[in-house]
Coordinates of C-alpha atoms in Angstrom, one line a residue:
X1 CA 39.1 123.1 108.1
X2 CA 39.6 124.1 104.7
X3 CA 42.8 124.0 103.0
X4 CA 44.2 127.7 102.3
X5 CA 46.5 128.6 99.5
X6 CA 49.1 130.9 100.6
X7 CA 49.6 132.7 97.8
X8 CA 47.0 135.5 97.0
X9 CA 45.3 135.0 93.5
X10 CA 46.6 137.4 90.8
X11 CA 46.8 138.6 87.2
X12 CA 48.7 139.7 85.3
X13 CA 48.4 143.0 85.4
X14 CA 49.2 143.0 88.4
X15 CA 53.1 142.0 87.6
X16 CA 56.0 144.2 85.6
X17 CA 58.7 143.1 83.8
X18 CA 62.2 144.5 85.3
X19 CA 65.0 144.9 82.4
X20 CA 68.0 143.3 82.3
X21 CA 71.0 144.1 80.4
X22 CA 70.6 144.3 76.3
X23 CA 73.8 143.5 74.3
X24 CA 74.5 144.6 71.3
X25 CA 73.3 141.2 69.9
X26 CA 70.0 141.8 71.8
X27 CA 68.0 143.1 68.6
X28 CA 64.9 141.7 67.5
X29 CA 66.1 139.9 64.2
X30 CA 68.1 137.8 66.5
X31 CA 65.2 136.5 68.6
X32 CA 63.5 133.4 68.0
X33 CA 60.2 132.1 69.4
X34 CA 60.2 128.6 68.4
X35 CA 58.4 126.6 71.6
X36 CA 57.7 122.4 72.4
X37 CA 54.2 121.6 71.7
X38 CA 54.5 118.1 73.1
X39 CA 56.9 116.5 76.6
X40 CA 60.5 115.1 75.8
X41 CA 62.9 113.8 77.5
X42 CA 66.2 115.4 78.7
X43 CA 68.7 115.5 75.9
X44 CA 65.9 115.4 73.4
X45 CA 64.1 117.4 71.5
X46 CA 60.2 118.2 71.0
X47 CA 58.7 116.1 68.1
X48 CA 56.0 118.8 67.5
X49 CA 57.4 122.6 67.8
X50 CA 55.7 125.7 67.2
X51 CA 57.5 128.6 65.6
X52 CA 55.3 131.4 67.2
X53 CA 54.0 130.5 71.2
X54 CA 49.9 131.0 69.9
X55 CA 47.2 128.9 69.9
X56 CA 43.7 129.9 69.1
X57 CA 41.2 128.2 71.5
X58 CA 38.8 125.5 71.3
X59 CA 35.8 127.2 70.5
X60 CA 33.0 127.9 68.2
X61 CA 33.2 131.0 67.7
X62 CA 37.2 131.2 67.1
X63 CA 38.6 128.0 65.7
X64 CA 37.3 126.7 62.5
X65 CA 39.6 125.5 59.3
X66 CA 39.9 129.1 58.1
X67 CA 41.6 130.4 61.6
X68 CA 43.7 127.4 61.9
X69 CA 45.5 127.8 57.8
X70 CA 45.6 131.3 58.5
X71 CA 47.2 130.3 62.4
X72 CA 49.7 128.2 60.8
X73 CA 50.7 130.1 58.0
X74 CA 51.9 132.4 60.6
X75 CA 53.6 129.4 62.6
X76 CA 51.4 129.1 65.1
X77 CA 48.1 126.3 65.9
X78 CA 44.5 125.9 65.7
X79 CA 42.5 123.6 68.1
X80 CA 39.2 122.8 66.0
X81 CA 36.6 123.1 68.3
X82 CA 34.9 120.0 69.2
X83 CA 31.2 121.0 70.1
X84 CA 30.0 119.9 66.6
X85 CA 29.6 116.4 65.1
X86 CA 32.4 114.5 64.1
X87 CA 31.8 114.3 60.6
X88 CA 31.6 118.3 60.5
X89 CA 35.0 118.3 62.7
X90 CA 36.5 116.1 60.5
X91 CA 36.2 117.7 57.5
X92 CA 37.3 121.0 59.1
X93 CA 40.9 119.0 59.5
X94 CA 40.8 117.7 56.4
X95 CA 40.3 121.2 54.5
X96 CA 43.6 122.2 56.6
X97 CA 45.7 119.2 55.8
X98 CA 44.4 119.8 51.5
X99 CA 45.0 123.6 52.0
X100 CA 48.5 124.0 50.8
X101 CA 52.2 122.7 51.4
X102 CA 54.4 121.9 48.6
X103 CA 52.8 117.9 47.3
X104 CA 48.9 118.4 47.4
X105 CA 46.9 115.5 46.8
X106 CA 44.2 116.6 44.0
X107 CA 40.7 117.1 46.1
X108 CA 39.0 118.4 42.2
X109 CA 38.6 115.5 40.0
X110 CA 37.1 114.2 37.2
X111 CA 37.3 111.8 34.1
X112 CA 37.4 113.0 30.3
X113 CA 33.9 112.0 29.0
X114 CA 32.6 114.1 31.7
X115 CA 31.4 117.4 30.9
X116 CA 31.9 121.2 31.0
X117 CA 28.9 121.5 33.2
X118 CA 30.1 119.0 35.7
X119 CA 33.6 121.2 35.7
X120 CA 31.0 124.3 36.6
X121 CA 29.3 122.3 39.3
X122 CA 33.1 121.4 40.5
X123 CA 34.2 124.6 40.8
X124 CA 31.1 126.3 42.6
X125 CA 31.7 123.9 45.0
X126 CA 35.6 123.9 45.7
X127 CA 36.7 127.4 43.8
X128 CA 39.1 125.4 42.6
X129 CA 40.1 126.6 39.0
X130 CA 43.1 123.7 38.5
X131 CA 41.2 119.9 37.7
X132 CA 43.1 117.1 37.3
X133 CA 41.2 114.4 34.5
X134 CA 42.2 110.6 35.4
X135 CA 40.6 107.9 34.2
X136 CA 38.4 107.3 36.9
X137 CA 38.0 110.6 38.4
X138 CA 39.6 109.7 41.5
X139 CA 43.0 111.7 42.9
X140 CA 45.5 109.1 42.1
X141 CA 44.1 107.7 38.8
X142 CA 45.9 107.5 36.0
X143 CA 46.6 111.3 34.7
X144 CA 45.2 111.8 31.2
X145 CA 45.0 115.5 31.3
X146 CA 44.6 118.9 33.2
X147 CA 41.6 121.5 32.7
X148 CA 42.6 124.9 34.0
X149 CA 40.3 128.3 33.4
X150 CA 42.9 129.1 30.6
X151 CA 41.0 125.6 28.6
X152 CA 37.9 127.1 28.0
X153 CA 35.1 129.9 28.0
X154 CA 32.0 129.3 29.4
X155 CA 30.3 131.7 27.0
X156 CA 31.6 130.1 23.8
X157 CA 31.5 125.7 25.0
X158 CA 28.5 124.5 24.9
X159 CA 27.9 123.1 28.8
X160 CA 27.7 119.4 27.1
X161 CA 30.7 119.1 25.5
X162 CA 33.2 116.6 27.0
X163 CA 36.2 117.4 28.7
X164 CA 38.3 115.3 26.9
X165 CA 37.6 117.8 24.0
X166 CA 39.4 120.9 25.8
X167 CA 41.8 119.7 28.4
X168 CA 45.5 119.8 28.0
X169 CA 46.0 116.3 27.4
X170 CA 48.8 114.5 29.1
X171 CA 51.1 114.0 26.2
X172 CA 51.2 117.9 25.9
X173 CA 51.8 118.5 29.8
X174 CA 55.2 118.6 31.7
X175 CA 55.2 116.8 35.3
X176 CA 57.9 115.0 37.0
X177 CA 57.7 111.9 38.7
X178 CA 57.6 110.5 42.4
X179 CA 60.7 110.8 44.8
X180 CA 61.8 114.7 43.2
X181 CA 62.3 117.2 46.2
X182 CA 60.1 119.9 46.7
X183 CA 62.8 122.3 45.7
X184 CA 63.4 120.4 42.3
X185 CA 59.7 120.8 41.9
X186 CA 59.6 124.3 42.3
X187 CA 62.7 124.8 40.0
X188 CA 60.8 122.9 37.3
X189 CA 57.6 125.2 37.8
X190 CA 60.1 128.1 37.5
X191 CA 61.9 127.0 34.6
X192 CA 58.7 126.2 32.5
X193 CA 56.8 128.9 33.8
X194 CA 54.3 127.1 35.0
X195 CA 51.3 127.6 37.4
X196 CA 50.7 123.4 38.5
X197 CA 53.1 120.7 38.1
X198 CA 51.9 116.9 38.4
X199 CA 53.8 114.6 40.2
X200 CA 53.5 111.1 39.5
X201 CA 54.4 107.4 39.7
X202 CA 56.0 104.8 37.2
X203 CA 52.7 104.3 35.8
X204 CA 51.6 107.3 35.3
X205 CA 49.2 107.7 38.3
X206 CA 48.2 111.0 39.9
X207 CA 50.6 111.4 43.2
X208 CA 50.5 115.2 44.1
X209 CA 50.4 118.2 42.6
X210 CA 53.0 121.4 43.4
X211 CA 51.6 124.7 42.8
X212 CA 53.7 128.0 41.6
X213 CA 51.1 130.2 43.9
X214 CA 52.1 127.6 47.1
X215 CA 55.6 128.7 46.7
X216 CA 55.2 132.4 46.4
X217 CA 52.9 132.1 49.6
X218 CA 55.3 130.3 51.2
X219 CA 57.8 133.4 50.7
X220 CA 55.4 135.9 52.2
X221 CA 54.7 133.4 55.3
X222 CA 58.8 132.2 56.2
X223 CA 57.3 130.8 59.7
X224 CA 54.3 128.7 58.3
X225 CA 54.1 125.7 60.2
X226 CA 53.9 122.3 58.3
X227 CA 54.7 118.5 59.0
X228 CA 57.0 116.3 57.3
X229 CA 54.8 116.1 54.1
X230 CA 54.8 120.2 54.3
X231 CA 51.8 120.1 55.2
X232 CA 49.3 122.6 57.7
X233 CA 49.8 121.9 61.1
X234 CA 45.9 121.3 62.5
X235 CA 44.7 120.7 66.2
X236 CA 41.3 119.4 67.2
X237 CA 39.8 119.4 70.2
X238 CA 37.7 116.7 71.9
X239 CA 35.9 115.5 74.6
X240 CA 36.3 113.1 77.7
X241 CA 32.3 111.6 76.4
X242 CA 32.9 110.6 72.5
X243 CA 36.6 110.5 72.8
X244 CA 36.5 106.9 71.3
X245 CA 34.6 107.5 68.6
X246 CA 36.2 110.8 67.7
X247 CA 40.0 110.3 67.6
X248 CA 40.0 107.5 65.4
X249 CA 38.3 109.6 62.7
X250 CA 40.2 112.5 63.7
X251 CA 43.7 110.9 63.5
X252 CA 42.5 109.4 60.2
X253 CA 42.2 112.6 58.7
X254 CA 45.5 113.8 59.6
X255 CA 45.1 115.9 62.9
X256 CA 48.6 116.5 63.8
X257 CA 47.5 116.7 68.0
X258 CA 44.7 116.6 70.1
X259 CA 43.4 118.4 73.2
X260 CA 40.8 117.9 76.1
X261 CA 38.5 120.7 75.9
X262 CA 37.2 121.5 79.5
X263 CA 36.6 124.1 81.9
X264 CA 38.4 121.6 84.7
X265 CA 41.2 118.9 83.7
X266 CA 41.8 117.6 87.3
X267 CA 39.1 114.9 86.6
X268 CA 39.8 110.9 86.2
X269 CA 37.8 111.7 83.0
X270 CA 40.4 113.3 81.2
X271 CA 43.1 110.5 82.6
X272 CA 40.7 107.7 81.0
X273 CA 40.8 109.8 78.2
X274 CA 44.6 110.1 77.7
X275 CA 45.2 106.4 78.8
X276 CA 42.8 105.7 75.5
X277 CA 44.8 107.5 73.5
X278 CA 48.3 106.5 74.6
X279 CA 47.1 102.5 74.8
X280 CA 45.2 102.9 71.3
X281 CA 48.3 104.4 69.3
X282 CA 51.2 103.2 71.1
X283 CA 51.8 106.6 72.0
X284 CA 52.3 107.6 68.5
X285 CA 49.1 110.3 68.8
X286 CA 50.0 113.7 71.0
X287 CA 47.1 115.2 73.1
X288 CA 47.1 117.6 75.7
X289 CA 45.0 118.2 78.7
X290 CA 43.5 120.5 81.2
X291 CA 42.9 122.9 82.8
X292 CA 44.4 123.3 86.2
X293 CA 45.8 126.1 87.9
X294 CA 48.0 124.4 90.9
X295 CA 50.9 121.8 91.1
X296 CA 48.5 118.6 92.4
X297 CA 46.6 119.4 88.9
X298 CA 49.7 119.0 86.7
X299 CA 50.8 116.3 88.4
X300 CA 47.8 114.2 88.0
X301 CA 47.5 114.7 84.4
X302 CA 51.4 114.8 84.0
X303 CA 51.5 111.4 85.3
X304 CA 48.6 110.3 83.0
X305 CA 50.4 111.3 80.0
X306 CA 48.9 114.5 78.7
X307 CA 52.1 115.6 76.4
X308 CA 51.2 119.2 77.1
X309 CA 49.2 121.0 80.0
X310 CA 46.4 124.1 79.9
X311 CA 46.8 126.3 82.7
X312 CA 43.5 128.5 83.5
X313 CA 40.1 128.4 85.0
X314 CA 37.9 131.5 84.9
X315 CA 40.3 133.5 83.8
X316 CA 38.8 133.5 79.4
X317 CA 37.3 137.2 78.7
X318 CA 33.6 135.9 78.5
X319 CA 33.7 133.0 80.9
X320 CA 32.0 133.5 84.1
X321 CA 33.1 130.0 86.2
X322 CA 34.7 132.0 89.0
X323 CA 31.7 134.2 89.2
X324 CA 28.6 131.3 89.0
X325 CA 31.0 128.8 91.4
X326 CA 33.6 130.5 93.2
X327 CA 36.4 128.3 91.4
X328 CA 39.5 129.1 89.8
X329 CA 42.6 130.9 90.3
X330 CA 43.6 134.3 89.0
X331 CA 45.9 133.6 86.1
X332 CA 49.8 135.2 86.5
X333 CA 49.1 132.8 90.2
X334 CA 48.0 129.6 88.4
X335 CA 51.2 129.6 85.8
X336 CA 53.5 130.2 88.1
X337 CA 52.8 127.9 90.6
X338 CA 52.3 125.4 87.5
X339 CA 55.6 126.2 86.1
X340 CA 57.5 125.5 89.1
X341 CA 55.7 122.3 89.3
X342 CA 56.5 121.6 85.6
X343 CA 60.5 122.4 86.3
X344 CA 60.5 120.0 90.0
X345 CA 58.6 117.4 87.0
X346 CA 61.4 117.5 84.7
X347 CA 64.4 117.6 87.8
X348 CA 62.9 114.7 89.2
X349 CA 61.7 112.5 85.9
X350 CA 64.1 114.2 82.7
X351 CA 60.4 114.6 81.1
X352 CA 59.6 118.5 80.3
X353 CA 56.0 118.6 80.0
X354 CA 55.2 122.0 77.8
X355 CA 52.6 124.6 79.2
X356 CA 50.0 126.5 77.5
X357 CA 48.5 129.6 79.6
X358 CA 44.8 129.8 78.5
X359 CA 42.8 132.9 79.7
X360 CA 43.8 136.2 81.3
X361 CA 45.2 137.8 78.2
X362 CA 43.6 141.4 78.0
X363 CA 46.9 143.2 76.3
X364 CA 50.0 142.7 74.1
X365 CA 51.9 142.9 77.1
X366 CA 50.2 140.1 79.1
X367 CA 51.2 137.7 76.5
X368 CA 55.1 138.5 77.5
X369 CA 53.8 138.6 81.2
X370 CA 52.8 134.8 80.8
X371 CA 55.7 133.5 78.9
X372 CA 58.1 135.2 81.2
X373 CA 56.2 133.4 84.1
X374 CA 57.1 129.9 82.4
X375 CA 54.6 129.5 79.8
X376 CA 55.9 127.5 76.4
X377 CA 52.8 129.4 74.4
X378 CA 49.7 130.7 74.9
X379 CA 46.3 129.7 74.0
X380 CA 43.6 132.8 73.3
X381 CA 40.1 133.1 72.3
X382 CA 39.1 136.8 72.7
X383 CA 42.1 138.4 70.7
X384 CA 41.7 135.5 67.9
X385 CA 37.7 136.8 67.6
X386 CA 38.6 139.9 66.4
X387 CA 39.8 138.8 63.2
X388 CA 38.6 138.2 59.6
X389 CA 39.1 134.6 59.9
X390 CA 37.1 133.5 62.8
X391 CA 34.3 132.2 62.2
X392 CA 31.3 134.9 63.4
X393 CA 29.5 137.1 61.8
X394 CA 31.1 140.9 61.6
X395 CA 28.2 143.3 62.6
X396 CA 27.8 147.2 62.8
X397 CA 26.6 148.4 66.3
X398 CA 26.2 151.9 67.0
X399 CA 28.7 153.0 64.5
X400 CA 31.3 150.3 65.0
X401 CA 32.3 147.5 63.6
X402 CA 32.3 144.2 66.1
X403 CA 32.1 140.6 66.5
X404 CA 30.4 137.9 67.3
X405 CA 32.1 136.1 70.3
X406 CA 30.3 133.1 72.6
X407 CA 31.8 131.2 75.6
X408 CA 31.6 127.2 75.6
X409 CA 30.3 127.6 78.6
X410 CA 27.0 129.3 76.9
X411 CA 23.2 127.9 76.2
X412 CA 24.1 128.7 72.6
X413 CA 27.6 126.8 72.7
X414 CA 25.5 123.7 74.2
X415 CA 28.8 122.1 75.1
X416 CA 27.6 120.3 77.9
X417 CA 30.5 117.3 77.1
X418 CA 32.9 119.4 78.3
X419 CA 31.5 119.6 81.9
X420 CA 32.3 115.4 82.7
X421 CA 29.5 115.9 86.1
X422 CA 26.7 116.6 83.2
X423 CA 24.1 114.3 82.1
X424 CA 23.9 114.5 78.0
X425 CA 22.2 117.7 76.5
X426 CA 22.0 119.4 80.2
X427 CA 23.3 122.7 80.9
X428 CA 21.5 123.6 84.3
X429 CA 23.1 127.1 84.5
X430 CA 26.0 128.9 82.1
X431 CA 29.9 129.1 83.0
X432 CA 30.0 131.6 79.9
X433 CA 28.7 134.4 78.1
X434 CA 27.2 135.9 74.6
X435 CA 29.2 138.6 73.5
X436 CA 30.7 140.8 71.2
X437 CA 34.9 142.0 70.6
X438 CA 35.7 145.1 68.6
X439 CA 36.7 144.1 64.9
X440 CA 40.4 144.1 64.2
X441 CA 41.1 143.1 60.3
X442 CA 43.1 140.6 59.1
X443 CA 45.2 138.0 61.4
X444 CA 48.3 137.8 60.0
X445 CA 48.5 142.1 60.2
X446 CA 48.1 142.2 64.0
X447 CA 50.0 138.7 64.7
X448 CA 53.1 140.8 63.4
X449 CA 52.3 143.7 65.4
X450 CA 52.1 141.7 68.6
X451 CA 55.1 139.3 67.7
X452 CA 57.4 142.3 67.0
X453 CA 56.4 143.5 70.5
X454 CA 57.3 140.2 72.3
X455 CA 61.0 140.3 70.4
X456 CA 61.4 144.1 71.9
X457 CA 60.0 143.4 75.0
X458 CA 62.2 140.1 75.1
X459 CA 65.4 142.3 73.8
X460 CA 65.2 144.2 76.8
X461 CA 64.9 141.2 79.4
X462 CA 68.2 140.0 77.8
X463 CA 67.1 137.2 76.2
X464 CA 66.4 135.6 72.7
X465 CA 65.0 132.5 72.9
X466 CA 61.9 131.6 75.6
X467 CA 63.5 129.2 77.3
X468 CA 66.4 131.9 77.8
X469 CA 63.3 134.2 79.3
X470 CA 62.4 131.4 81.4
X471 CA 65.6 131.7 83.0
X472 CA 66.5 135.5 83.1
X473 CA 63.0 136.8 83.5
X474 CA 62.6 139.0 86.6
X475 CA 59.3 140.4 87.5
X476 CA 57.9 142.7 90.4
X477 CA 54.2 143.4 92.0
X478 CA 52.5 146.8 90.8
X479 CA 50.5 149.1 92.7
X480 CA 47.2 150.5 91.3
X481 CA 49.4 154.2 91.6
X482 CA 52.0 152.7 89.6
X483 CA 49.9 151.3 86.8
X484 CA 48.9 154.9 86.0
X485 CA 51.9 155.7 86.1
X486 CA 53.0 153.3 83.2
X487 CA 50.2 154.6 81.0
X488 CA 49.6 158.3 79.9
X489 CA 48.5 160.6 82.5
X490 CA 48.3 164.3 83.2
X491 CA 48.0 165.4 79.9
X492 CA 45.2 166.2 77.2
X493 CA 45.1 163.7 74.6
X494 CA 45.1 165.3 70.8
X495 CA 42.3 163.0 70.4
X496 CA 40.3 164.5 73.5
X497 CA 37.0 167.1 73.3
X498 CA 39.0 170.2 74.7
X499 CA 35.9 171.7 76.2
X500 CA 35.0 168.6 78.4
X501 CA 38.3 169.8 80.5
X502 CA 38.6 172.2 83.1
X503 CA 40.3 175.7 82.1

């Protein structure tokens, strides 16, 4: 007969947090968040961390280049979704990796005998108002000038005349050259009041440029996430069908890490797919994998190498896989019967293998619920949706303001190479659904609302760092009486129509 899982499939809401004692040092300034992204050995330490535990997922209608600079600014990651071509996919890293981050390689160039209508053309297509002039146009030519808004009038140049006519020619500029610290370069900007500061070589070639506005940025956003060149953090997500024509153009563009998008990691797909990638770079390229929801899944893609693991099938606010095949696991279940897994893993081997809970998340509080339950970060879709900065369309229906928000799993995803069973461009019956979320504003405003409820929360359990929750967490089961209880009950809301109660 059938194996039976002992345990009885539950969510999160179906778990509380018990407090335990908060010291005096238990206050939320003191609590920090960082999280691994990728596996390391014992005595080691990650070599890609995160600074908040949030990912957005890998879908259409949440992770495009916008969410992920807006993601990382706040120190947390973007998977660029992978159901679109690669050239499209690429470029989405590339706009990430250009965005900002102390050095910036000039993407607006263009050579002196050019003219002020090719600057126009330029900036209508970039909105880029800073143009470095080299001699051939290229971002690492040799500087000969710098055209800002503050060179010209449209209204008074004709849209002929030359660039070399009105740009502030190098001989006039102030730039220092290659091997200055980022904090040299900003003292220089600060000292000479300036907005852009070219960096270049012995020869006068273009190298970087280091913008005043970067800097200021960089004050408002303290946790922004960058790599060694300080610049964005960017995931992408990909496939177990194109894998090997993707990643190479993927890593080439400077994705930091890459993740198997699919409904269902336990598959000797996705360990093809991580032995390609390990083999091809010498492990010098991260990815992750999943999803699973039960030990014999992690281990399988553990010991294929994934450097992080998804947990969650079903469990994603408009995917409907439990529904249409009777698979999955409910998730507060799945990632704690992964976790354990993950900690025998790292006993047994010295290798801690980092897990990301995806799905399940319908409040602030089920985030905590996760983490406590052994979760390095977690992966969302629904509450990332909300925002200005993903990528749908923001409607008004019946009043409100919504959304647009589509599974993978949908006819109008048409991901069908994330499902490795499917023959190309065949989606026989939907895992997902077309929907809409309620509208929410900007990211970075309810991040911090939802970050300064994980320190409190966190404060409470006696602990300041996540692997400190890891250890200290303790949680009980909930009745449905006792999760009215915990919300407000036997009162009349201000907010309520009086007459629609009883006298």
């Amino acid at each position: 007969m059938a194996e039976i899982f002992p345990e009885i499939s539950r969510t999160f809401s179906e778990y509380i947090l018990l407090p335990n004692l908060t010291k005096k040092d238990h206050i939320s300034e003191n609590v920090s968040l960082k999280t691994p992204l990728v596996k390391f050995r014992k005595g080691e330490e990650s070599r890609i961390s995160l600074n908040i535990p949030f990912a957005s997922a890998i879908m259409q209608s949440v992770s495009d280049h916008t969410m992920a600079i807006a993601l990382a600014r706040c120190g947390g990651i973007s998977f660029i979704f992978a159901s679109q071509s690669i050239e499209n996919q690429v470029e989405m890293v590339k706009k990430v990796k250009l965005f900002k981050a102390g050095f910036v390689e000039s993407d607006s160039n263009l050579k002196p005998d050019q003219t002020l209508g090719d600057v126009m053309a330029l900036v209508e297509k970039t909105d880029h108002m800073t143009i470095a002039i080299t001699d051939n146009g290229s971002p690492h030519g040799k500087l000969l000038g710098i055209l800002t808004s503050r060179d010209y009038r449209i209204n008074k140049y004709d849209p002929g005349t030359q660039i070399k006519e009105v740009m502030t020619p190098f001989s006039s500029l102030i730039y220092a050259e290659d091997k200055i610290s980022l904090e040299e370069a900003n003292n220089m900007i600060w000292e000479h009041k300036l907005n852009t500061l070219p960096i270049v070589d012995s020869n006068n070639h273009l190298l970087y440029l280091v913008f005043r506005k970067d800097y200021d940025e960089h004050i408002r956003h303290p946790l922004e996430l960058v790599d060694r060149d300080k610049r964005l953090v960017v995931g992408a997500g990909i496939n177990t069908r194109d894998y090997k024509e993707r990643v190479p153009e993927l890593v080439k563009a400077g994705a930091d890490i890459l993740c198997l998008d699919s409904s269902d990691g336990f598959s000797e797909w996705q360990a093809e797919a991580i032995t390609y990638v390990k083999e091809t770079y010498n492990d010098t390229v991260k990815i992750g994998a999943g999803n699973v929801v039960e030990k014999e899944g992690f281990d399988y893609l553990a010991d294929a190498g994934a450097d992080f693991i998804k947990i969650g099938i079903g469990g994603g606010a408009i995917c409907i896989t439990r529904e249409q095949k009777g698979i999955g696991l409910g998730q507060a279940t799945a990632v704690i019967d992964v976790a354990k897994a993950r900690d025998d893993y790292y006993k047994n081997k010295g290798v801690y293998i980092p897990l990301c809970s995806d799905g399940g998340i319908v409040h602030d509080n089920n985030i905590m619920l996760a983490l406590s339950m052994g979760a390095d970060f977690v992966m969302m879709g629904r509450y990332f949706a909300r925002f200005d900065e993903s990528p749908t369309k923001k409607m008004k229906i019946q009043g409100n303001f919504v959304k647009e928000y589509w599974g993978e799993g949908t006819e109008r995803a048409r991901n069908w190479a994330r499902y490795g069973y499917l023959k190309e461009g065949k989606l026989p019956f939907e895992e997902g659904v077309d929907a809409y979320v309620p509208y929410a504003g900007k990211l970075k405003d309810n991040i911090d609302l939802t970050i300064s409820k994980i320190k409190a929360t966190m404060c409470n359990c006696g602990a300041l760092t996540l692997p400190e929750l890891h250890k200290k967490a303790r949680l009980a089961l909930v009745s449905n009486i006792s999760i009215r209880e915990g919300g407000a009950h036997d009162v009349i809301s201000k907010d309520s129509d009086l007459g629609s109660f009883p006298t």
